[in-house]
mmCIF file of C-alpha atoms and ligand atoms in Angstrom:
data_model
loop_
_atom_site.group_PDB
_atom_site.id
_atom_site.type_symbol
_atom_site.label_atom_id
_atom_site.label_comp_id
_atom_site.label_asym_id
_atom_site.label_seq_id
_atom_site.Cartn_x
_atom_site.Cartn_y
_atom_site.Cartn_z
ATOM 1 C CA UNK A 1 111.416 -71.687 -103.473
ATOM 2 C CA UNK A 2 108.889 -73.259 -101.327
ATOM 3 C CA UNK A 3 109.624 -76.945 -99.424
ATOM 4 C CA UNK A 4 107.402 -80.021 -101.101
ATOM 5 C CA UNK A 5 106.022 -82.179 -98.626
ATOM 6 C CA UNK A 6 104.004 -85.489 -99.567
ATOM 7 C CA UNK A 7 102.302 -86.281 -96.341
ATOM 8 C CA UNK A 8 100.170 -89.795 -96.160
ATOM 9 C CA UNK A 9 97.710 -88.985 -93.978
ATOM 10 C CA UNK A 10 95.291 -86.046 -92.837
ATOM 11 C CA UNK A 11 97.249 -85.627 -89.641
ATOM 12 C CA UNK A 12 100.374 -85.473 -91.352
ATOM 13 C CA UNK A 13 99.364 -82.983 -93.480
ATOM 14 C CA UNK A 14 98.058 -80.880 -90.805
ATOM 15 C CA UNK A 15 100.675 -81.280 -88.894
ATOM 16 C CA UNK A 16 102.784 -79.438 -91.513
ATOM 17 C CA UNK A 17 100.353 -76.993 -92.208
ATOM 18 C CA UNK A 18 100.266 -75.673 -88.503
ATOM 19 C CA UNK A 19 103.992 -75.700 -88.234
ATOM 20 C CA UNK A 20 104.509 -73.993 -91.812
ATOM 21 C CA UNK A 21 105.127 -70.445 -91.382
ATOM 22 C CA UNK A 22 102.483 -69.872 -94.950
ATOM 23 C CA UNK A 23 102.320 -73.749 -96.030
ATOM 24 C CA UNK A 24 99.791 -73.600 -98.790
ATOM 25 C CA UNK A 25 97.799 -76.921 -100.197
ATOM 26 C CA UNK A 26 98.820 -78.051 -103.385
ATOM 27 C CA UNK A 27 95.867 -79.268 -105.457
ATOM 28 C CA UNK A 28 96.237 -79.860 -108.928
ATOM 29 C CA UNK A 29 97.901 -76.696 -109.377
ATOM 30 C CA UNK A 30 96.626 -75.253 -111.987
ATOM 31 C CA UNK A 31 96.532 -71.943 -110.492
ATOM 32 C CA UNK A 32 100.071 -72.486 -108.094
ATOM 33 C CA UNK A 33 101.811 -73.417 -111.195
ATOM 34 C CA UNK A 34 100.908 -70.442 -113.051
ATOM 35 C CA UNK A 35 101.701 -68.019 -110.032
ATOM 36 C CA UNK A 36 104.869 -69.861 -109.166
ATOM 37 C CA UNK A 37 106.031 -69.186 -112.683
ATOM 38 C CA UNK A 38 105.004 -65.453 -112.446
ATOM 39 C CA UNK A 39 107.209 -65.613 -109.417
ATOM 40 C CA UNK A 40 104.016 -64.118 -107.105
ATOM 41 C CA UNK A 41 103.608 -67.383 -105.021
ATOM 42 C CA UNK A 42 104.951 -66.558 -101.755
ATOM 43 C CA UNK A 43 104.797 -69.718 -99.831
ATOM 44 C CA UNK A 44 107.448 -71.239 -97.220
ATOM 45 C CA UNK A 45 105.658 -74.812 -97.969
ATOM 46 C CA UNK A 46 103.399 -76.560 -100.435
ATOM 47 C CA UNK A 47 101.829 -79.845 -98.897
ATOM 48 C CA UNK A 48 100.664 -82.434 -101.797
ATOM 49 C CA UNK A 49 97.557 -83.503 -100.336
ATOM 50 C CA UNK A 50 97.399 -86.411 -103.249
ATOM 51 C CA UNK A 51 98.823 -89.263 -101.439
ATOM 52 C CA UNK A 52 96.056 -89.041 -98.259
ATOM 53 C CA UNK A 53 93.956 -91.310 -98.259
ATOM 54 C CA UNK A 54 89.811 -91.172 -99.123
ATOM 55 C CA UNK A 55 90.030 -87.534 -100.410
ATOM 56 C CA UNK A 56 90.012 -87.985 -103.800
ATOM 57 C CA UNK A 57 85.944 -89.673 -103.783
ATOM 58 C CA UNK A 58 82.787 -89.003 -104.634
ATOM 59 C CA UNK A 59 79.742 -90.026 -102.367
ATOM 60 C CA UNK A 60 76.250 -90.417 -101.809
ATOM 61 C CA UNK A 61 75.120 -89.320 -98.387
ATOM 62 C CA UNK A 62 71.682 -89.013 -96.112
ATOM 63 C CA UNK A 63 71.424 -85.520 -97.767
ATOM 64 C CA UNK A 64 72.939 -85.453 -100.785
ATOM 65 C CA UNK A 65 76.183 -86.188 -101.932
ATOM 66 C CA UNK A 66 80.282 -85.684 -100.607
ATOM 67 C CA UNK A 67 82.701 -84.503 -102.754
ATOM 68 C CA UNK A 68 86.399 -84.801 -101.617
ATOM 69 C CA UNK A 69 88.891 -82.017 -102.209
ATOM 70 C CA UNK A 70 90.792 -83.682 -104.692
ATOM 71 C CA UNK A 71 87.811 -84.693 -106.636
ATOM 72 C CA UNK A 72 88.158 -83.366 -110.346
ATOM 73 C CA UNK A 73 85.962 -80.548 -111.535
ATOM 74 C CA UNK A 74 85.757 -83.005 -114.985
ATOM 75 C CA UNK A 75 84.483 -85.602 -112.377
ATOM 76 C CA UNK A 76 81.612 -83.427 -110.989
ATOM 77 C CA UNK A 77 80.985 -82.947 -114.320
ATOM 78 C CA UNK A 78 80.757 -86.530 -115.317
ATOM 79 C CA UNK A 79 80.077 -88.540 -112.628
ATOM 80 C CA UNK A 80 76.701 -89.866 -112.733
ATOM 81 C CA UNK A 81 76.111 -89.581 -109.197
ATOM 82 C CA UNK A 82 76.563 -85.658 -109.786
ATOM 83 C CA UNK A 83 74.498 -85.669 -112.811
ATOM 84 C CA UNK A 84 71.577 -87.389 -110.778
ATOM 85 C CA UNK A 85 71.913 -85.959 -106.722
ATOM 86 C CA UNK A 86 72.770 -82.254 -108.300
ATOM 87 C CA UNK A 87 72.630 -81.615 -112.076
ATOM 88 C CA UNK A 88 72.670 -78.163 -111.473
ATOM 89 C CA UNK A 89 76.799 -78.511 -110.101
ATOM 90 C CA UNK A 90 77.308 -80.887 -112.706
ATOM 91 C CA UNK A 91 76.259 -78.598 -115.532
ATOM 92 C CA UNK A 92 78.281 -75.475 -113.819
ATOM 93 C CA UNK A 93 81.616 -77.669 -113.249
ATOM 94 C CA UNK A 94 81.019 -78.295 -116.974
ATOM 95 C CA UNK A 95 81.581 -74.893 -117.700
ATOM 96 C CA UNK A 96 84.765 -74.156 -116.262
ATOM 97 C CA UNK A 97 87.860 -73.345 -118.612
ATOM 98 C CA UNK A 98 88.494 -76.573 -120.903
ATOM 99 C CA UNK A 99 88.814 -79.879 -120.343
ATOM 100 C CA UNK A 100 92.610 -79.492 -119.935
ATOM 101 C CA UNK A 101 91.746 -77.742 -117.248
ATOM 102 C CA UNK A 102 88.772 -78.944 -115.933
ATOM 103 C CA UNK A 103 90.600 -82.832 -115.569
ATOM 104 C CA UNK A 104 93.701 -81.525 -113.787
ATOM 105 C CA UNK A 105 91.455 -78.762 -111.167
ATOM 106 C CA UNK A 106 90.441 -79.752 -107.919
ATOM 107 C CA UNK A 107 87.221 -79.161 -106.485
ATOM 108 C CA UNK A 108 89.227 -77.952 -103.223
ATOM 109 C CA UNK A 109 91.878 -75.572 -105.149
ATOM 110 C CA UNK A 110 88.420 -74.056 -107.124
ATOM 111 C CA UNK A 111 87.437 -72.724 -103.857
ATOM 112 C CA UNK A 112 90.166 -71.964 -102.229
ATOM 113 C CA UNK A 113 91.509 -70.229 -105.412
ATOM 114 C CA UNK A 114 88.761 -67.460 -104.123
ATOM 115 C CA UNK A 115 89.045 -65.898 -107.441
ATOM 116 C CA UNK A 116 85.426 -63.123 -107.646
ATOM 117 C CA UNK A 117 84.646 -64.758 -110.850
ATOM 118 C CA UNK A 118 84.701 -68.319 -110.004
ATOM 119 C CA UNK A 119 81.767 -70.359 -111.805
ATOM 120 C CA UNK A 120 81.198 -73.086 -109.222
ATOM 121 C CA UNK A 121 80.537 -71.049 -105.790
ATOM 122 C CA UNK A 122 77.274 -69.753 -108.037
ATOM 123 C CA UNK A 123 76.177 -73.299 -108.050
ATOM 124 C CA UNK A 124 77.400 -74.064 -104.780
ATOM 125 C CA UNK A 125 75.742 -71.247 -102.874
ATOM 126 C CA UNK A 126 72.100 -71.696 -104.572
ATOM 127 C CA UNK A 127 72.407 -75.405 -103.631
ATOM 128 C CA UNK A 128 73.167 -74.170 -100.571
ATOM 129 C CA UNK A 129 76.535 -76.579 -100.376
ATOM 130 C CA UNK A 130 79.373 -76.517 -97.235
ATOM 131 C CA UNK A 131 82.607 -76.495 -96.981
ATOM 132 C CA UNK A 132 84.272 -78.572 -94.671
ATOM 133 C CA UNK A 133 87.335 -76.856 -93.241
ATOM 134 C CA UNK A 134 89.942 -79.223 -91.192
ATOM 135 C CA UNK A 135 93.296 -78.321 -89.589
ATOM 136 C CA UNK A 136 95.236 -79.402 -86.399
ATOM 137 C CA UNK A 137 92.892 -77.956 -83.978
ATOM 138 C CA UNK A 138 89.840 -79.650 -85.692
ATOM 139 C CA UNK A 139 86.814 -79.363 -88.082
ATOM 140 C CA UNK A 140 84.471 -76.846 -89.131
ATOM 141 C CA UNK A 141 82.515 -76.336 -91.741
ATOM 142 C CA UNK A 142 80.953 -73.189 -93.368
ATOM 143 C CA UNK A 143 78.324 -72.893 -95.657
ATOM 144 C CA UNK A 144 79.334 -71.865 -99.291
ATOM 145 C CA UNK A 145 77.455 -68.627 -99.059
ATOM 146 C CA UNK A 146 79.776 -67.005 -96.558
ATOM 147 C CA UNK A 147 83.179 -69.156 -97.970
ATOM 148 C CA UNK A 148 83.849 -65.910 -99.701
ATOM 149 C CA UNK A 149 84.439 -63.033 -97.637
ATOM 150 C CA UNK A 150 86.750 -60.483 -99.464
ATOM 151 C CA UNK A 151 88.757 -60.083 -102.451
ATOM 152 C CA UNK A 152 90.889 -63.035 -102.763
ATOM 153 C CA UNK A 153 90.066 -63.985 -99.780
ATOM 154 C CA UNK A 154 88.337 -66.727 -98.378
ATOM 155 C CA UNK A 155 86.941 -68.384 -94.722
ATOM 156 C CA UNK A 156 89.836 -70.722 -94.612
ATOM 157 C CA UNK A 157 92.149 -70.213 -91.796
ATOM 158 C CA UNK A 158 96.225 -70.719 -91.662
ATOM 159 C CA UNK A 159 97.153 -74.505 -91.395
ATOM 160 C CA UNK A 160 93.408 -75.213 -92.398
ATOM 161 C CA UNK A 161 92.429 -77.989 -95.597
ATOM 162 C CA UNK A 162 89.236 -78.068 -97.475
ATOM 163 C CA UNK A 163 88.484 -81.571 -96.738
ATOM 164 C CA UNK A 164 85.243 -81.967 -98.239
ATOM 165 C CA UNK A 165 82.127 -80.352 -100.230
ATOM 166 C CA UNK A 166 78.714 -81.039 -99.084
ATOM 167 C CA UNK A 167 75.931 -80.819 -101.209
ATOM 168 C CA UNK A 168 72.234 -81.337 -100.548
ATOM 169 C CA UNK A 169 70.202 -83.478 -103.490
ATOM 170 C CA UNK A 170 68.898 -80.964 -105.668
ATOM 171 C CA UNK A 171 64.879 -80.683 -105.403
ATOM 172 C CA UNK A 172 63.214 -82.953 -108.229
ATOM 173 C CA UNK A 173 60.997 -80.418 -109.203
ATOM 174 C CA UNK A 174 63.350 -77.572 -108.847
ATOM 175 C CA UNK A 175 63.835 -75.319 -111.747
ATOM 176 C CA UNK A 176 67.878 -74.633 -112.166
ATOM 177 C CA UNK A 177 69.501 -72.834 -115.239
ATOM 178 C CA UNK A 178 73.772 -71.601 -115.316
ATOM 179 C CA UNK A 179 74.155 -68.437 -118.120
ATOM 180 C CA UNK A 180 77.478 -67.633 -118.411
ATOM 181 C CA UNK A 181 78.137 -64.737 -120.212
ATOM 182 C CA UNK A 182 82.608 -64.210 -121.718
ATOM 183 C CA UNK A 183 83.396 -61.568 -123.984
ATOM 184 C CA UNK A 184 86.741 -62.811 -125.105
ATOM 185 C CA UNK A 185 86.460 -66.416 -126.268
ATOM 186 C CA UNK A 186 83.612 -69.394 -125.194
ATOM 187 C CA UNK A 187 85.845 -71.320 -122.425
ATOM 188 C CA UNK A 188 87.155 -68.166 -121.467
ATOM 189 C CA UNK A 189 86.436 -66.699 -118.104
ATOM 190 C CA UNK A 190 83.201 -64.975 -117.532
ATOM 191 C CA UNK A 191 82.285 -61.516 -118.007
ATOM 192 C CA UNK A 192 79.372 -61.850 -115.971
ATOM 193 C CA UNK A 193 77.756 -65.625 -114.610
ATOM 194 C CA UNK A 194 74.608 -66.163 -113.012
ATOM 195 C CA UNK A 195 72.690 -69.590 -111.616
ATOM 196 C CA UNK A 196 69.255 -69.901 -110.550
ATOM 197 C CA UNK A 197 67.787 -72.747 -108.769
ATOM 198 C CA UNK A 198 63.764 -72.229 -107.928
ATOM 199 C CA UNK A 199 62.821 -74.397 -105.298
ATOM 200 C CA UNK A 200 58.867 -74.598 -103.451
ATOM 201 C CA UNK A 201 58.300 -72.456 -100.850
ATOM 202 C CA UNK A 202 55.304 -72.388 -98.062
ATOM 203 C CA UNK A 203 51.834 -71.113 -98.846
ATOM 204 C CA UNK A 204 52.105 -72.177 -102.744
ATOM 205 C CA UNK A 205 55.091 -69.742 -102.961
ATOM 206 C CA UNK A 206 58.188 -70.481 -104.664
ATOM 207 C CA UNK A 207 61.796 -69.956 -103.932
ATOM 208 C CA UNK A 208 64.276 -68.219 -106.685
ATOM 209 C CA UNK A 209 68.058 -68.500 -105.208
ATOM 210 C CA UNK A 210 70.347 -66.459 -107.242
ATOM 211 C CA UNK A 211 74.244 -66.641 -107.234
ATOM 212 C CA UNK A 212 76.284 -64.390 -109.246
ATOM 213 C CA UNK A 213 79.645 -64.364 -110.968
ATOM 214 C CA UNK A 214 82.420 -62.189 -111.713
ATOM 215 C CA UNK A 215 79.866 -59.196 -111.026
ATOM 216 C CA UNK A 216 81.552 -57.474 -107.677
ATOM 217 C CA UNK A 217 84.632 -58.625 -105.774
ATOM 218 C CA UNK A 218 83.116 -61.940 -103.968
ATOM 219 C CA UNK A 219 80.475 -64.332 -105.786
ATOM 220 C CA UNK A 220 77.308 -62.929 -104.878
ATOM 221 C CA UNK A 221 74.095 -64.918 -102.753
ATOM 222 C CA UNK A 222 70.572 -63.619 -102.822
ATOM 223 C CA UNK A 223 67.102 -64.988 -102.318
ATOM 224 C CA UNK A 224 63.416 -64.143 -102.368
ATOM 225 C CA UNK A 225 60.166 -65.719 -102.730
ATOM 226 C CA UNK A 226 57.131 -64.802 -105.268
ATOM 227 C CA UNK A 227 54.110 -66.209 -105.490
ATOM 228 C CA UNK A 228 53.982 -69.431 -107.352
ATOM 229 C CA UNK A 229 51.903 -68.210 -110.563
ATOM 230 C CA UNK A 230 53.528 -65.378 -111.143
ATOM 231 C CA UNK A 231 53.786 -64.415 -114.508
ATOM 232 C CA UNK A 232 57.748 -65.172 -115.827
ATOM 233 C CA UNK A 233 57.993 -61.357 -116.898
ATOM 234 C CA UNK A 234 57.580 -60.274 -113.518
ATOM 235 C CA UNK A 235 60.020 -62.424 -112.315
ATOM 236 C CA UNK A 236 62.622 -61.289 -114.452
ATOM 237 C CA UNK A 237 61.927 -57.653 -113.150
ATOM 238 C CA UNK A 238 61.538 -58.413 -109.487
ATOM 239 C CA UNK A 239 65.378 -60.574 -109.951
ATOM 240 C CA UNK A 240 67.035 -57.543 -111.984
ATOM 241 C CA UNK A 241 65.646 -54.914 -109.037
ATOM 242 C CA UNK A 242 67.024 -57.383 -106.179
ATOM 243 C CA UNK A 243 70.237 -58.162 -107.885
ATOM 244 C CA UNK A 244 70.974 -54.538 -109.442
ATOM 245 C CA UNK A 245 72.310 -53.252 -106.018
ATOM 246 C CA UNK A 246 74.579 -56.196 -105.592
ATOM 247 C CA UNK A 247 76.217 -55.692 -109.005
ATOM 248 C CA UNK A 248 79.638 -53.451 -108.935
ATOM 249 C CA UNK A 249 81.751 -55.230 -111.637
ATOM 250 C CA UNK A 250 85.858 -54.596 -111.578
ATOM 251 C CA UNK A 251 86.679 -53.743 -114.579
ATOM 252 C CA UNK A 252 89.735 -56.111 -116.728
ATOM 253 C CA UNK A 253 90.400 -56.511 -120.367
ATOM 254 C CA UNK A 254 86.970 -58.308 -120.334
ATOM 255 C CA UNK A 255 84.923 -55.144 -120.237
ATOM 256 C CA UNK A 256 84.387 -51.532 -118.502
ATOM 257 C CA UNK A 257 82.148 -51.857 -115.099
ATOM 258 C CA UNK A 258 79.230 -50.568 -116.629
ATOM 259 C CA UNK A 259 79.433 -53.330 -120.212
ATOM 260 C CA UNK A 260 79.858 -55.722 -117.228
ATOM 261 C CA UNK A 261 76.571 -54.687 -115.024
ATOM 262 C CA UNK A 262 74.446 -54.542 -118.356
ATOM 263 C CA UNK A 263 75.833 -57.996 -119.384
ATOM 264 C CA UNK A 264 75.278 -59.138 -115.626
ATOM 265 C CA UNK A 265 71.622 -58.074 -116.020
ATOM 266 C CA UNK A 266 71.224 -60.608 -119.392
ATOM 267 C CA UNK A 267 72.940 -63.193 -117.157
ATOM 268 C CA UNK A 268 70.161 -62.540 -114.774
ATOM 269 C CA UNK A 269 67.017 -62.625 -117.164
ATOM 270 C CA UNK A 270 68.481 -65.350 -118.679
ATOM 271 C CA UNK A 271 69.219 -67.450 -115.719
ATOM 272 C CA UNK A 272 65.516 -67.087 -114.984
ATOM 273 C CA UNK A 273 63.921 -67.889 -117.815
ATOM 274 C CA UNK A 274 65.655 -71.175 -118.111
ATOM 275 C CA UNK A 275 64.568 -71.844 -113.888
ATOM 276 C CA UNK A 276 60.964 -70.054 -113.994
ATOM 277 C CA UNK A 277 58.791 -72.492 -115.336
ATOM 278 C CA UNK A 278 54.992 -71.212 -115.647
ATOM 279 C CA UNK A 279 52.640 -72.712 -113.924
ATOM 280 C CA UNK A 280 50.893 -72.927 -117.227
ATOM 281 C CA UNK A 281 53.873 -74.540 -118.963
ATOM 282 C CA UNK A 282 53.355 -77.300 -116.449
ATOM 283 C CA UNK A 283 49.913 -78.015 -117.084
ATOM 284 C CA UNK A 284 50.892 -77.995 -120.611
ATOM 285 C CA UNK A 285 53.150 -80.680 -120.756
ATOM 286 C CA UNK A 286 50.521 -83.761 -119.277
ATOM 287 C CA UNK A 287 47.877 -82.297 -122.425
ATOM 288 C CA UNK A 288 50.754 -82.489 -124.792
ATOM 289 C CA UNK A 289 51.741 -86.026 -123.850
ATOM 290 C CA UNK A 290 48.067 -87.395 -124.693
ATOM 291 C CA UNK A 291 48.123 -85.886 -127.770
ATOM 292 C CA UNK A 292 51.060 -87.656 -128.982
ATOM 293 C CA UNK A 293 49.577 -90.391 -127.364
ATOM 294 C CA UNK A 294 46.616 -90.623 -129.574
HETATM 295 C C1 FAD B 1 93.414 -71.153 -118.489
HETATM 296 C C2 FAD B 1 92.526 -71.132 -117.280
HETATM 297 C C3 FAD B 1 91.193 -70.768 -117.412
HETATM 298 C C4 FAD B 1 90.346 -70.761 -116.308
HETATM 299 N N1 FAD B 1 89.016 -70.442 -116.472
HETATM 300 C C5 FAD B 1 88.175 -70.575 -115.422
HETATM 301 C C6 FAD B 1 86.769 -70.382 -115.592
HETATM 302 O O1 FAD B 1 86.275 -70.106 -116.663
HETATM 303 N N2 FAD B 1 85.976 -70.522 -114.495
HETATM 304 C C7 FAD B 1 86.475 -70.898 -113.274
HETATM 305 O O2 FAD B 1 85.712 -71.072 -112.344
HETATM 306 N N3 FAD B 1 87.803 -71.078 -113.098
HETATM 307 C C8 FAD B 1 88.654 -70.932 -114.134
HETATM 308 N N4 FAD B 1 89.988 -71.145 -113.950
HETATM 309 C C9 FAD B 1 90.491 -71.359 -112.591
HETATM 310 C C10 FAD B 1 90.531 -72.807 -112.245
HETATM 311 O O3 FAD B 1 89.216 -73.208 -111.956
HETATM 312 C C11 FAD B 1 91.439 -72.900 -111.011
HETATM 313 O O4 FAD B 1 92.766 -72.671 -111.443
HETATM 314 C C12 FAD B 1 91.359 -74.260 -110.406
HETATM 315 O O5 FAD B 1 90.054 -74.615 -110.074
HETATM 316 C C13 FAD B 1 92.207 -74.355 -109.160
HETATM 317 O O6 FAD B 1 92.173 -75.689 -108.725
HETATM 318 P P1 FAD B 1 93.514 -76.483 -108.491
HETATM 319 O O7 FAD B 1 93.144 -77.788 -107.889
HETATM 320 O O8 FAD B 1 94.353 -76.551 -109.716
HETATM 321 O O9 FAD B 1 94.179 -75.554 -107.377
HETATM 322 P P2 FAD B 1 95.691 -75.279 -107.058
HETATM 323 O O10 FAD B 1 96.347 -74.543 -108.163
HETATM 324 O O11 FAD B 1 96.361 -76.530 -106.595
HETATM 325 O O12 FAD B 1 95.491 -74.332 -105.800
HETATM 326 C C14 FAD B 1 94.814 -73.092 -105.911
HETATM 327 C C15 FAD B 1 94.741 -72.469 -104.507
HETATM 328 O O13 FAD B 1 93.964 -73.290 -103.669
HETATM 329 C C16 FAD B 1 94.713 -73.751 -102.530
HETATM 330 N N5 FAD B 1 94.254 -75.117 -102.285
HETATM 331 C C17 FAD B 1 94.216 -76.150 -103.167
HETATM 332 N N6 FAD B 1 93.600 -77.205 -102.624
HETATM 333 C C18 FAD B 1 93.275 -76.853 -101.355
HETATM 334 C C19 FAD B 1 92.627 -77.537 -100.278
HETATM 335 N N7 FAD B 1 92.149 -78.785 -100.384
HETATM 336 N N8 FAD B 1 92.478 -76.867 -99.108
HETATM 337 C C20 FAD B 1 92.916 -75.595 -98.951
HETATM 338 N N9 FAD B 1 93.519 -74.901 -99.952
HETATM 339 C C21 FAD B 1 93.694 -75.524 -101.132
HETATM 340 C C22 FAD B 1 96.164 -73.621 -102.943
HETATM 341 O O14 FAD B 1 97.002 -73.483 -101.828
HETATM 342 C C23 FAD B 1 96.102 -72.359 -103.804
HETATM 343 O O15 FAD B 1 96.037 -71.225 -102.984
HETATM 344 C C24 FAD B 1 90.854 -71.133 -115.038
HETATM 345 C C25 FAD B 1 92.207 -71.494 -114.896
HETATM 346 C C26 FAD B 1 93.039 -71.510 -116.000
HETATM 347 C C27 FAD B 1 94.474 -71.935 -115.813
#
């Protein structure tokens, strides 16, 4: 059985994270608790990070907003400063598990859970959040997109904390839609996930930023610009031909590789539709508001 430690500060917890010979984090242990009763938890320490100060808040920053580790995935979901600096993370957060869940999980143990199908990194990465990384020989941080680097496995090295999440304020007139696709029940996890976020690019251009879910063995990044008019159709095609590569589904009792890759591909399309928004659907809206004006 592993050691409990309840350190009350950062240093302290370092401290016995360094000298740990495989000290884990204990978050709100959703996860630990299910793999320490499946006896496959092999750690000589978990550290309690709750009692540290300053790492349970939520912030407002120059660039966006601060989430600590111990922040509560029902809190990104709720907390109005989410909702207004990044609705896109608030909506995805929304969509993990069930509210059991959701109010006991830690924004810190999500990540560093590293589990391929993961809902929030899809957010995170298209936001184009970091992850703040601190141990006993300092702080990094690394940005969301390259958190994930194998399965199960993650940037973070021994004796190292996920001390914060940094995300930058969501463009106002970005387009941003989360499909999440399970096969076995609604709150279940996904089959396949996908989040768009379309932000402006130069030149009249516009930006779509796709992260994907559950669809190889890491949550997937990709980018790439069209121009701004283009028609929503060819958007959808162009997204499905850059993302078709990256798709290699493992198959689980939620589906065969190949149900997963067509299901990833309706995650896709769907994911744009809801971000796309025609340039003709924008002039729309101004003519329908003086009709109902009138
Ligand atoms: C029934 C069920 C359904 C689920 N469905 C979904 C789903 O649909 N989508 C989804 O995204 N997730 C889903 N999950 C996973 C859930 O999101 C994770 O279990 C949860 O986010 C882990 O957070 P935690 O705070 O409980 O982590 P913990 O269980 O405390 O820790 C998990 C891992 O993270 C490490 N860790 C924790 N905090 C830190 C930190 N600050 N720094 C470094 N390492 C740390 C721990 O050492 C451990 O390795 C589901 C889980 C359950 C139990």
């Amino acid at each position: 059985m592993p050691v409990y430690h309840y350190p009350d500060t950062l240093g302290e917890a370092c401290s016995i994270m360094a000298a740990g010979e495989d000290a884990m984090v204990y978050g709100g242990g959703t996860a630990v608790q299910i793999l320490l009763k499946q006896g496959v938890l092999f750690a000589s320490d978990l550290v309690d990070i709750g009692a540290v100060p300053g790492l349970g808040e939520l912030t407002r920053t120059k660039d966006g907003l601060r989430a600590g580790p111990l922040v509560t995935l029902r809190q990104m979901e709720t907390s109005p400063l989410v909702r207004e600096l990044a609705p896109l993370a608030a909506e995805v957060y929304g969509r993990v598990a069930n509210p059991r869940v959701r109010n006991t999980a830690s924004v810190g143990g999500n990540l560093a859970h590293g589990d391929y199908r993961l809902d929030p990194p899809t957010a995170l990465m298209v936001l184009d959040a970091r992850v703040e990384l601190t141990s006993a020989r300092g702080k990094r941080s690394v940005p969301a997109r390259e958190f994930f680097v194998d399965f199960q496995q993650t940037a973070l090295e021994p004796g190292e904390i996920i001390t914060a999440v940094e995300i930058p304020r969501q463009p106002e007139d970005a387009g941003a839609h989360f499909a999440k696709l399970s096969s076995l029940a609604v709150n279940d996890w996904p089959a396949a996930s996908a989040a768009a976020l379309v932000v402006p690019a130069s030149r009249g251009r516009r930006q779509l930023r796709l992260g994907l879910g559950a669809l190889a063995h890491v949550p997937v990044f990709t980018q790439f610009e069209l121009a701004g008019d283009t028609p929503v159709g060819e958007v959808v095609a162009t997204a499905k031909e850059v993302a078709r590569p990256l798709i290699d589904p493992l198959p689980d009792v939620r589906g065969g590789s190949a149900y997963k890759t067509r299901l990833g591909l309706v995650a896709v399309e769907e994911a744009v539709r809801g971000s796309w928004k025609e340039r003709d659907d924008e002039r729309r809206i101004p003519f329908l508001g003086r009709r109902r004006r009138r």
